[in-house]
PDB file of C-alpha atoms in Angstrom:
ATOM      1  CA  UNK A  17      94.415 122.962 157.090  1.00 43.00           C
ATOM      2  CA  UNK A  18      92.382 120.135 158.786  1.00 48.00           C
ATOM      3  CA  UNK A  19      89.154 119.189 157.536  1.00 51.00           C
ATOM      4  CA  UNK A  20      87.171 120.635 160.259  1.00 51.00           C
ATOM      5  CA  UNK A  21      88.448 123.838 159.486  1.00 49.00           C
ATOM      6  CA  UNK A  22      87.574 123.865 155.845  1.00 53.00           C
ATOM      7  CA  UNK A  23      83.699 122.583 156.542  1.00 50.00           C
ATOM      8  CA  UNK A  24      83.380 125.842 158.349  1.00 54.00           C
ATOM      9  CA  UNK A  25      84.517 127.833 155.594  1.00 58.00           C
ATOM     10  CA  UNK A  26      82.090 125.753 153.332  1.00 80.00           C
ATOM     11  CA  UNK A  27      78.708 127.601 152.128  1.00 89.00           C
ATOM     12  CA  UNK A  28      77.245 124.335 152.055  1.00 88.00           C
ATOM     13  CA  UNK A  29      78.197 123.180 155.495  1.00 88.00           C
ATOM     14  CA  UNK A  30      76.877 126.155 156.784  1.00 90.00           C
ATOM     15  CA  UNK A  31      73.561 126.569 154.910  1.00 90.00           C
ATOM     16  CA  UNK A  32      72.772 122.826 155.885  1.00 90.00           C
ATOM     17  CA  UNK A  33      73.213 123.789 160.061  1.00 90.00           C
ATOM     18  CA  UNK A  34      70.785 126.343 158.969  1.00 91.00           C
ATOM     19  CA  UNK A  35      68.561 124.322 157.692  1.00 91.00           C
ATOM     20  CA  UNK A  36      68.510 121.372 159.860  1.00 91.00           C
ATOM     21  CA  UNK A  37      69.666 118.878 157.223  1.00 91.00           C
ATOM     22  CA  UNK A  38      71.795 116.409 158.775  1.00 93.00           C
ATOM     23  CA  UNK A  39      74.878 116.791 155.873  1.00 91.00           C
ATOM     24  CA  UNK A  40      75.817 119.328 153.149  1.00 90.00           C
ATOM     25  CA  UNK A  41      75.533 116.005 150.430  1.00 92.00           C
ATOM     26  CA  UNK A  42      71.316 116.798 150.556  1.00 95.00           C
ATOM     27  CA  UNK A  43      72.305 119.911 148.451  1.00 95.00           C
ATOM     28  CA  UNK A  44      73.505 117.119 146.135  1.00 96.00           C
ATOM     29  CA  UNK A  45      70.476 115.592 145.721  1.00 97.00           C
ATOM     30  CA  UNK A  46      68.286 118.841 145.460  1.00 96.00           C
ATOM     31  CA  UNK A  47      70.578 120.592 142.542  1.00 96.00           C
ATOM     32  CA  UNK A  48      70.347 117.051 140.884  1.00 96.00           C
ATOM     33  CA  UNK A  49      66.456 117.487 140.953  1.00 97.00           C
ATOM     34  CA  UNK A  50      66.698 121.650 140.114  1.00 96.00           C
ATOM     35  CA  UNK A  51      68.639 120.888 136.987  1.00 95.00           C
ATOM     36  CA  UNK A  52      66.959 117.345 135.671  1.00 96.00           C
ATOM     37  CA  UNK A  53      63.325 117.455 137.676  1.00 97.00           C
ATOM     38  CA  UNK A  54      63.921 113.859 138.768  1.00 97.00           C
ATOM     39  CA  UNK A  55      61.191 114.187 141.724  1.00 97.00           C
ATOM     40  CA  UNK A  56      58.606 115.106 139.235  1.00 96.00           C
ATOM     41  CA  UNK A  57      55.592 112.864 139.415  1.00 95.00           C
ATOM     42  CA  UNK A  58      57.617 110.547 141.999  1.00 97.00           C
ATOM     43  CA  UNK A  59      55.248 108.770 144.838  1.00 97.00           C
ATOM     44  CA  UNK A  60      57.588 105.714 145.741  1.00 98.00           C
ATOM     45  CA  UNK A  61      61.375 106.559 146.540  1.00 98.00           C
ATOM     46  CA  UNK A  62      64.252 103.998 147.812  1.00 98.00           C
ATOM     47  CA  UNK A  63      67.283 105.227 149.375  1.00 98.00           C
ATOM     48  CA  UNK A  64      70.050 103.065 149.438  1.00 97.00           C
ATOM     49  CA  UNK A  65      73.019 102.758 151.746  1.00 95.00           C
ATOM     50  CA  UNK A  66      70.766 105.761 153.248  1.00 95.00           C
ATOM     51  CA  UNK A  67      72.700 106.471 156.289  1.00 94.00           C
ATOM     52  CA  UNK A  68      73.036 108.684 158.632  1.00 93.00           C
ATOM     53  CA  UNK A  69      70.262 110.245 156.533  1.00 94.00           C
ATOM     54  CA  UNK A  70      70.877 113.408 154.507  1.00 96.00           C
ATOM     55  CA  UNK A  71      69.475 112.007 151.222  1.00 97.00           C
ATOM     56  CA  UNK A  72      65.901 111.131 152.558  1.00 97.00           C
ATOM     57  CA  UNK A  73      65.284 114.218 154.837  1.00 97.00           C
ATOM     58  CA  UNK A  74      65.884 115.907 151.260  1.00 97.00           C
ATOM     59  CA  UNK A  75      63.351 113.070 149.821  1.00 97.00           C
ATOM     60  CA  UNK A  76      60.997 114.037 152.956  1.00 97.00           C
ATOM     61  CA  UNK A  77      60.874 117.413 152.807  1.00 96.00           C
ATOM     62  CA  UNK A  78      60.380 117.617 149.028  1.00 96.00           C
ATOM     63  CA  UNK A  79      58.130 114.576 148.343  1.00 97.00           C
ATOM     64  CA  UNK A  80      56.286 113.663 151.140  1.00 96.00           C
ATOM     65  CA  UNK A  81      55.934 117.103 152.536  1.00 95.00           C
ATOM     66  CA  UNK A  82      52.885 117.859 154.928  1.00 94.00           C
ATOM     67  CA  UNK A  83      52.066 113.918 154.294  1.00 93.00           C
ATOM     68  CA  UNK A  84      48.911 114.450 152.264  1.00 94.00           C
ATOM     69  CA  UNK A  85      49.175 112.623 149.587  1.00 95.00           C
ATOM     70  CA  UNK A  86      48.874 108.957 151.073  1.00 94.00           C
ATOM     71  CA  UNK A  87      50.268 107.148 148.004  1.00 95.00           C
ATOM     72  CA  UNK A  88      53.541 108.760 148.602  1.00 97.00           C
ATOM     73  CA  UNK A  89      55.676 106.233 150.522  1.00 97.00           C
ATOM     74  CA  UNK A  90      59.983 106.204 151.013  1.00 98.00           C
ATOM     75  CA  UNK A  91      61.880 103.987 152.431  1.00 98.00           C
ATOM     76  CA  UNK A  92      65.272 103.878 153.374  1.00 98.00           C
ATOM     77  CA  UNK A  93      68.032 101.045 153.262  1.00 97.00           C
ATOM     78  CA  UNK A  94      70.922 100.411 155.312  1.00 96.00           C
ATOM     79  CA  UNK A  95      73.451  98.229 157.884  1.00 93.00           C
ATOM     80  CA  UNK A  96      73.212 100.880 160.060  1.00 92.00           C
ATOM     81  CA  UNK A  97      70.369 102.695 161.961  1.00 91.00           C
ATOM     82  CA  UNK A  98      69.779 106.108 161.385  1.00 93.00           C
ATOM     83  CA  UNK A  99      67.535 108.365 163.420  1.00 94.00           C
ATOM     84  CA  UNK A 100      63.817 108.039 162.315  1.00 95.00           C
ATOM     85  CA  UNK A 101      62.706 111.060 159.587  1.00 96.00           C
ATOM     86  CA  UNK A 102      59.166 111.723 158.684  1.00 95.00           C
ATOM     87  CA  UNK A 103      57.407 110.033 156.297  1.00 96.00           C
ATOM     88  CA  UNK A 104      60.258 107.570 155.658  1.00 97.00           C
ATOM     89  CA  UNK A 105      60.389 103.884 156.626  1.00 97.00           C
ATOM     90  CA  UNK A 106      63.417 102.175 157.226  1.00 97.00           C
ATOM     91  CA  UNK A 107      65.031  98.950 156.425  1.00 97.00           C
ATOM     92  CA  UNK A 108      68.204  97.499 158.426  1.00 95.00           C
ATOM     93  CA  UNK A 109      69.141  95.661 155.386  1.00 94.00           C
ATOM     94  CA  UNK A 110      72.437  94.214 153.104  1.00 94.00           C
ATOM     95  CA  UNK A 111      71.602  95.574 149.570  1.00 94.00           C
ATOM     96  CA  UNK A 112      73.053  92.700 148.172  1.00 92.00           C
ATOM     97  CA  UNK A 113      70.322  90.065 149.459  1.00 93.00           C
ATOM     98  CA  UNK A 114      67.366  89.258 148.070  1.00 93.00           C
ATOM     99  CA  UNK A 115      65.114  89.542 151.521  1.00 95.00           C
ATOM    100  CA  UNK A 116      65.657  93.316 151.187  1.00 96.00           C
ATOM    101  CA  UNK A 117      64.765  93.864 147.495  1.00 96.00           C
ATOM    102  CA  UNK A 118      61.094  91.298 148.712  1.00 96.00           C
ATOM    103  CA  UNK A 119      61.056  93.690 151.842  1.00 97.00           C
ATOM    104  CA  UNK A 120      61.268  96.979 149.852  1.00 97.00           C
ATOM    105  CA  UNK A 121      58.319  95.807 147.404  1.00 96.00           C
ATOM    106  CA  UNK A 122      55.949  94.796 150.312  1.00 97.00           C
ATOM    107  CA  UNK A 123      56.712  98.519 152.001  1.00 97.00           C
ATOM    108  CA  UNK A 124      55.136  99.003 148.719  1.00 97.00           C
ATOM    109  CA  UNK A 125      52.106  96.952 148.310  1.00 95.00           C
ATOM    110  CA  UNK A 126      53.679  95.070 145.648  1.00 95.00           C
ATOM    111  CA  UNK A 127      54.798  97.962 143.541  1.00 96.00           C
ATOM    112  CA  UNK A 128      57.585  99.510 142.235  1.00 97.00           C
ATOM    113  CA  UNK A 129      59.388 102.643 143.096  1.00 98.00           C
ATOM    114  CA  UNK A 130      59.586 105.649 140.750  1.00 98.00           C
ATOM    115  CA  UNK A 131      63.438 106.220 141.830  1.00 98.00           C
ATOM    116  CA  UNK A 132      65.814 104.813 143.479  1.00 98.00           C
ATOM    117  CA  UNK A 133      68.616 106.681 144.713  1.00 98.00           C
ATOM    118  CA  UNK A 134      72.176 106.347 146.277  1.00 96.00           C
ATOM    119  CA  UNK A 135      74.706 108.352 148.131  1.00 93.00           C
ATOM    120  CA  UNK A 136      77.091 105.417 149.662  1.00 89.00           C
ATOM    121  CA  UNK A 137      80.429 104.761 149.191  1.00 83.00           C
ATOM    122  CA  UNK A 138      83.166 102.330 150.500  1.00 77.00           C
ATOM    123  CA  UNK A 139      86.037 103.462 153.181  1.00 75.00           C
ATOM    124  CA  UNK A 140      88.259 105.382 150.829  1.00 72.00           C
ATOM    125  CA  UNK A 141      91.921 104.383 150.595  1.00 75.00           C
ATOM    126  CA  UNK A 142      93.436 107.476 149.091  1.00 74.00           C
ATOM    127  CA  UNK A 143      94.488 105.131 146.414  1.00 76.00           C
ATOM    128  CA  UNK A 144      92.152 106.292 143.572  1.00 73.00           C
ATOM    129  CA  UNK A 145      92.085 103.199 141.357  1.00 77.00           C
ATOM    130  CA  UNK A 146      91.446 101.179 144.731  1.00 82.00           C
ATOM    131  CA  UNK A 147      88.949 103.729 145.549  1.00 81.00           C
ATOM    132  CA  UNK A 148      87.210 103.852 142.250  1.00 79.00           C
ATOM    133  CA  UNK A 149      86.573 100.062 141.707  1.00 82.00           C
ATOM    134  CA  UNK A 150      85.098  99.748 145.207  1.00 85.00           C
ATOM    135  CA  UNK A 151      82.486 102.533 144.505  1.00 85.00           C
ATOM    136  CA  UNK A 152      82.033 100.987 141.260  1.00 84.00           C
ATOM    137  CA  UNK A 153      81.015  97.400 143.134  1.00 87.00           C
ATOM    138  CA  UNK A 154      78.963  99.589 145.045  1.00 90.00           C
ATOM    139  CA  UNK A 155      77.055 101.193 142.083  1.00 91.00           C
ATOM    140  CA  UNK A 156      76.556  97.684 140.775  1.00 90.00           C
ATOM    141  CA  UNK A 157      75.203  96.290 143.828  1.00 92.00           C
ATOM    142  CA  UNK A 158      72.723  99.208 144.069  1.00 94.00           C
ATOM    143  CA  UNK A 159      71.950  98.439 140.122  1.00 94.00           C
ATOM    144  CA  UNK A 160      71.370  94.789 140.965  1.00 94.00           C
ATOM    145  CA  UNK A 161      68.767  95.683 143.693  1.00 96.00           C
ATOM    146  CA  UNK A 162      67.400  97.950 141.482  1.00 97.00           C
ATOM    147  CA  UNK A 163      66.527  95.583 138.995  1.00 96.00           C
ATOM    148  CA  UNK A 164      64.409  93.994 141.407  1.00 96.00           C
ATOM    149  CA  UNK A 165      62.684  97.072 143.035  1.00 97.00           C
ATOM    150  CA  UNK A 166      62.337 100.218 140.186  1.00 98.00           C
ATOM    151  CA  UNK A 167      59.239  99.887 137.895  1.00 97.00           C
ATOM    152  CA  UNK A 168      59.699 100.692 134.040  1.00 97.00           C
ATOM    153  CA  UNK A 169      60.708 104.302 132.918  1.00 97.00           C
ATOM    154  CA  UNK A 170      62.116 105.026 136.927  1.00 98.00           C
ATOM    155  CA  UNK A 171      65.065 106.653 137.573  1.00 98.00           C
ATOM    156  CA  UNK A 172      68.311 105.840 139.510  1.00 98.00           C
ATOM    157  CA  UNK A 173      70.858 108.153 140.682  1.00 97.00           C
ATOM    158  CA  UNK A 174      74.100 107.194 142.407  1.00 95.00           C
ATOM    159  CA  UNK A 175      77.360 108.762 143.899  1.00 93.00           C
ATOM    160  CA  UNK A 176      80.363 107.935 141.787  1.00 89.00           C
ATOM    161  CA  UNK A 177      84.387 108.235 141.602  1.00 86.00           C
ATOM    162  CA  UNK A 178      85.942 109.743 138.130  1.00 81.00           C
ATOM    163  CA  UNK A 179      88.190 107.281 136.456  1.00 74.00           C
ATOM    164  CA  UNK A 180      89.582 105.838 133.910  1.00 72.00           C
ATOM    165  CA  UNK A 181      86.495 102.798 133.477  1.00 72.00           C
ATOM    166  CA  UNK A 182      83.841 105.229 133.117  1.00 80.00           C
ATOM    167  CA  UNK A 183      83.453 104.119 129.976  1.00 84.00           C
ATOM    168  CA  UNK A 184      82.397 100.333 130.642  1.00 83.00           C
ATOM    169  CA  UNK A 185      80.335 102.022 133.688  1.00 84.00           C
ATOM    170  CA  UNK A 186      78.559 103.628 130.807  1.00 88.00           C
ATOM    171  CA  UNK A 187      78.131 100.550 128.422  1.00 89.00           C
ATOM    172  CA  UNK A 188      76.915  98.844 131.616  1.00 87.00           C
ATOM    173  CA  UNK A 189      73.923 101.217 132.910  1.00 92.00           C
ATOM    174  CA  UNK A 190      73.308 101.755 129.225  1.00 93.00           C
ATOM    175  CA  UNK A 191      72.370  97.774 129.023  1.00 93.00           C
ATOM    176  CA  UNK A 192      69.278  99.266 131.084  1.00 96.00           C
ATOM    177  CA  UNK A 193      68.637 102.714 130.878  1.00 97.00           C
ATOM    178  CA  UNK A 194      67.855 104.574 127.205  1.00 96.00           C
ATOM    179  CA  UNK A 195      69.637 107.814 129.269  1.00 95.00           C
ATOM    180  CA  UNK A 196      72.576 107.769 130.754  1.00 95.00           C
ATOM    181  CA  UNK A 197      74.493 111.068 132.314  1.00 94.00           C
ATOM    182  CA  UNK A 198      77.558 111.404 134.217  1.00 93.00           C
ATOM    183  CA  UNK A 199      76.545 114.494 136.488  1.00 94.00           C
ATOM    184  CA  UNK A 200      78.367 117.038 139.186  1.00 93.00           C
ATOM    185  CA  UNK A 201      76.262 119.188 140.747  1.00 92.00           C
ATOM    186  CA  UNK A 202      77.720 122.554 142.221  1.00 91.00           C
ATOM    187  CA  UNK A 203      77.202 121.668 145.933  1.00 90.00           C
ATOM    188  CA  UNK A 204      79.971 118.906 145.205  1.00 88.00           C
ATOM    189  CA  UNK A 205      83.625 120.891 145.682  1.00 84.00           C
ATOM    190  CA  UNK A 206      85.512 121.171 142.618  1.00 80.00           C
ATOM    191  CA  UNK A 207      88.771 119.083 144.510  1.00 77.00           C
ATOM    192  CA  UNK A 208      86.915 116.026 145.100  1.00 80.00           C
ATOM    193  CA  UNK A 209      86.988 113.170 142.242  1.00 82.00           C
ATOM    194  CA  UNK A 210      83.147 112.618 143.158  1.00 88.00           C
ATOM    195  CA  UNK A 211      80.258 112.862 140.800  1.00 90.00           C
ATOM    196  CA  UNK A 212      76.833 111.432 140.107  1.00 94.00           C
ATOM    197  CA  UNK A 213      75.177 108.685 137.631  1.00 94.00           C
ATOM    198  CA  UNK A 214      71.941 109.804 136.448  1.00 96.00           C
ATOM    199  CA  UNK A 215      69.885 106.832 134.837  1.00 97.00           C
ATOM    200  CA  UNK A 216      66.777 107.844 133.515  1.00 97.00           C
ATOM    201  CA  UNK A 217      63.921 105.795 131.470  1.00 97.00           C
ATOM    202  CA  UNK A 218      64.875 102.552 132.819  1.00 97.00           C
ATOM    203  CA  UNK A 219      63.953  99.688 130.015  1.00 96.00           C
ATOM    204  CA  UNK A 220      65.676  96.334 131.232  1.00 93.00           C
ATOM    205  CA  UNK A 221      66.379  94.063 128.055  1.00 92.00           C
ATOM    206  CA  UNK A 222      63.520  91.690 126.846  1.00 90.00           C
ATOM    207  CA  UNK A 223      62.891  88.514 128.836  1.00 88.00           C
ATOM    208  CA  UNK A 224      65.974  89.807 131.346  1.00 91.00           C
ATOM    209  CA  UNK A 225      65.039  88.454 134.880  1.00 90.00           C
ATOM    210  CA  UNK A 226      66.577  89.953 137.867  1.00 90.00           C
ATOM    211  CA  UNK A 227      68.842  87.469 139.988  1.00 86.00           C
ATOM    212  CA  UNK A 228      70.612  88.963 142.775  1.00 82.00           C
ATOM    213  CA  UNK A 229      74.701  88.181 142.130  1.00 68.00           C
ATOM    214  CA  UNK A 230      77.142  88.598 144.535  1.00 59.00           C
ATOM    215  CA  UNK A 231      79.330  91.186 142.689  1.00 51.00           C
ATOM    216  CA  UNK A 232      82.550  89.860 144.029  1.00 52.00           C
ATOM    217  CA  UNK A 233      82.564  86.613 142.478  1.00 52.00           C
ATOM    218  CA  UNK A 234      84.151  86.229 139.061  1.00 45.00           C
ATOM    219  CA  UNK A 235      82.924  82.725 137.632  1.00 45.00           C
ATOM    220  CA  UNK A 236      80.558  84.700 136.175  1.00 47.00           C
ATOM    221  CA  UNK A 237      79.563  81.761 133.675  1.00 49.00           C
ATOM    222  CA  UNK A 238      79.031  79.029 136.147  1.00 51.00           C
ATOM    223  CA  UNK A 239      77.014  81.341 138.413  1.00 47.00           C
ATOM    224  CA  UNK A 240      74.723  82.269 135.023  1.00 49.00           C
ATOM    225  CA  UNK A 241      74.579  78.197 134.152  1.00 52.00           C
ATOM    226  CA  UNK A 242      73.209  77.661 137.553  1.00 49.00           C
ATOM    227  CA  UNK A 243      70.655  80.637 137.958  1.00 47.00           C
ATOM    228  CA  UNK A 244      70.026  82.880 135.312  1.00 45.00           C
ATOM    229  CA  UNK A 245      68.516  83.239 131.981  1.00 50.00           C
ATOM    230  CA  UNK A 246      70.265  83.111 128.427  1.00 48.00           C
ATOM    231  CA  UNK A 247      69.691  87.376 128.170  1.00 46.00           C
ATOM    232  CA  UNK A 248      71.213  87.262 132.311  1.00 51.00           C
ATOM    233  CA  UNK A 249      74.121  84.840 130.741  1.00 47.00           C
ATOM    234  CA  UNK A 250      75.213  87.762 128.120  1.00 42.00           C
ATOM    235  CA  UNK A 251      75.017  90.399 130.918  1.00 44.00           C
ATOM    236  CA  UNK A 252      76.626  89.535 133.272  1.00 39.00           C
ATOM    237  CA  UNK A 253      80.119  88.931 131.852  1.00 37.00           C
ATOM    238  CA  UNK A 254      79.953  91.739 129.888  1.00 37.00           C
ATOM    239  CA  UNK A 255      79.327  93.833 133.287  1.00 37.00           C
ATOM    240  CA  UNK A 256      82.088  92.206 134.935  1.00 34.00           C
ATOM    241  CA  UNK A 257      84.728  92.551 132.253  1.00 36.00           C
ATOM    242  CA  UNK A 258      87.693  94.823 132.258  1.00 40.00           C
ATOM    243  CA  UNK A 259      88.207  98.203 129.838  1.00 43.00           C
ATOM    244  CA  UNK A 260      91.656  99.107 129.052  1.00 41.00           C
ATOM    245  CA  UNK A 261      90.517 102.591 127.495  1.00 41.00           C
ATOM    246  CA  UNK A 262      91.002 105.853 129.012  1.00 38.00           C
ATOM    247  CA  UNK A 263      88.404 108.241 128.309  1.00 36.00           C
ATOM    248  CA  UNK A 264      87.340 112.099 128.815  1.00 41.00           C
ATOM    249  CA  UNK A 265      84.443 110.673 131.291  1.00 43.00           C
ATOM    250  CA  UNK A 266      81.845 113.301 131.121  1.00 51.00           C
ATOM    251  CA  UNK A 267      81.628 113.723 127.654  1.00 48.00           C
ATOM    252  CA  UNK A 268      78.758 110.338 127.832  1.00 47.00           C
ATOM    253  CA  UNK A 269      75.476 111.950 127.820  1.00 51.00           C
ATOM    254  CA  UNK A 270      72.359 109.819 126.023  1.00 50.00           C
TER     255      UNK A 270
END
């Protein structure tokens, strides 16, 4: 049965024509925030690799609202241009570069967000362990900007890909977050390998300065001798290296 036919069929698919959202995926984002209240006291949002828009028409209608509160700002991030949403401002911008991270903060007055969200993912293969380490570069790229852009105690939440390595993608976002989750909200079909990273209370290490890194590049130690700090130097390999365990991934709850 082709794909068309089983959107129609989809609860989800149908209740999002009815209520103008652009995709089923802003379900996602809402049952994330029913079961974990990760829009409470939220007045800056970032939307990464926001395209074609699902995720901050959810963070519109739920945050900014009626546009009342003025100190309530979002702005969305992406390659591509999406059509415009209320109350959000958007950023043609590579994730990876620093420019975006410096033109996220100004949208901002010079502050940080509250959360930082992301529901992008690469071209998929159909290969899963192909598929899962390109999401994963993804999820690190989003972690690198957010380094630069969420204020202490936000919140991140990103799309992910169950595998085998969900165990260093753990150890990783547990480097800067004191609670890590592996989520899968009921909106997300039970066939597909996707689920979500919810990072709450972040709490980079002491002295760690953010440096934006080109996650593709592996001399990891002559990159760190050129640009980043001794706590940056102890990072960053440890983010890049490889896990040989297989684990039972959503058993990692902190």
């Amino acid at each position: 049965m082709g794909k068309s036919s089983k959107d129609k069929r989809d609860i989800y698919y149908r209740k999002a024509k009815e209520e103008g959202y652009r995709a089923r995926s802003a379900f996602k984002l809402l049952q994330i925030d029913d079961d974990y209240n990760i829009f409470e006291g939220v007045k800056r949002v970032v939307d990464l690799c926001a395209a074609p828009g699902s995720w901050s028409q959810a963070l519109s209608r739920k945050i900014y609202g009626d546009g009342s509160d003025p100190d309530v700002k979002i702005v969305a991030v992406d390659i591509q241009e999406m059509a415009p949403l209320k109350g959000v401002v958007q950023i043609r911008g590579d994730i990876t570069k620093l420019e975006t991270a410096l033109e996220i903060t100004n949208q901002f007055d010079g502050k940080q967000a509250d959360l930082v969200v992301s529901d992008g993912a690469p071209d998929v293969t159909g290969l899963h362990d192909i598929d899962f380490y390109g999401q994963s570069q993804l999820i690190l790229a989003a972690l690198n900007i957010t380094t630069h852009i969420l204020r202490p105690g936000g919140c991140f939440v990103a799309k992910m890909f169950k595998g085998n390595d969900m165990t260093l993608m753990y150890n990783q976002l547990r480097v800067f977050f004191r609670s890590v989750q592996f989520v899968k909200p009921k909106s997300s079909r039970n066939s597909s390998l996707e689920a979500f990273v919810l990072c709450q209370h972040y709490y980079p290490p002491t002295d760690f300065k953010p440096t934006m890194i080109d996650p593709v590049i592996d001399s990891y130690k002559e990159l760190s001798k050129q640009s980043l700090s001794q706590v940056n130097e102890f990072i960053v390999p440890f983010i890049a290296c490889g896990d040989l365990n297989g684990i039972d991934s959503f058993n990692f709850t902190t």
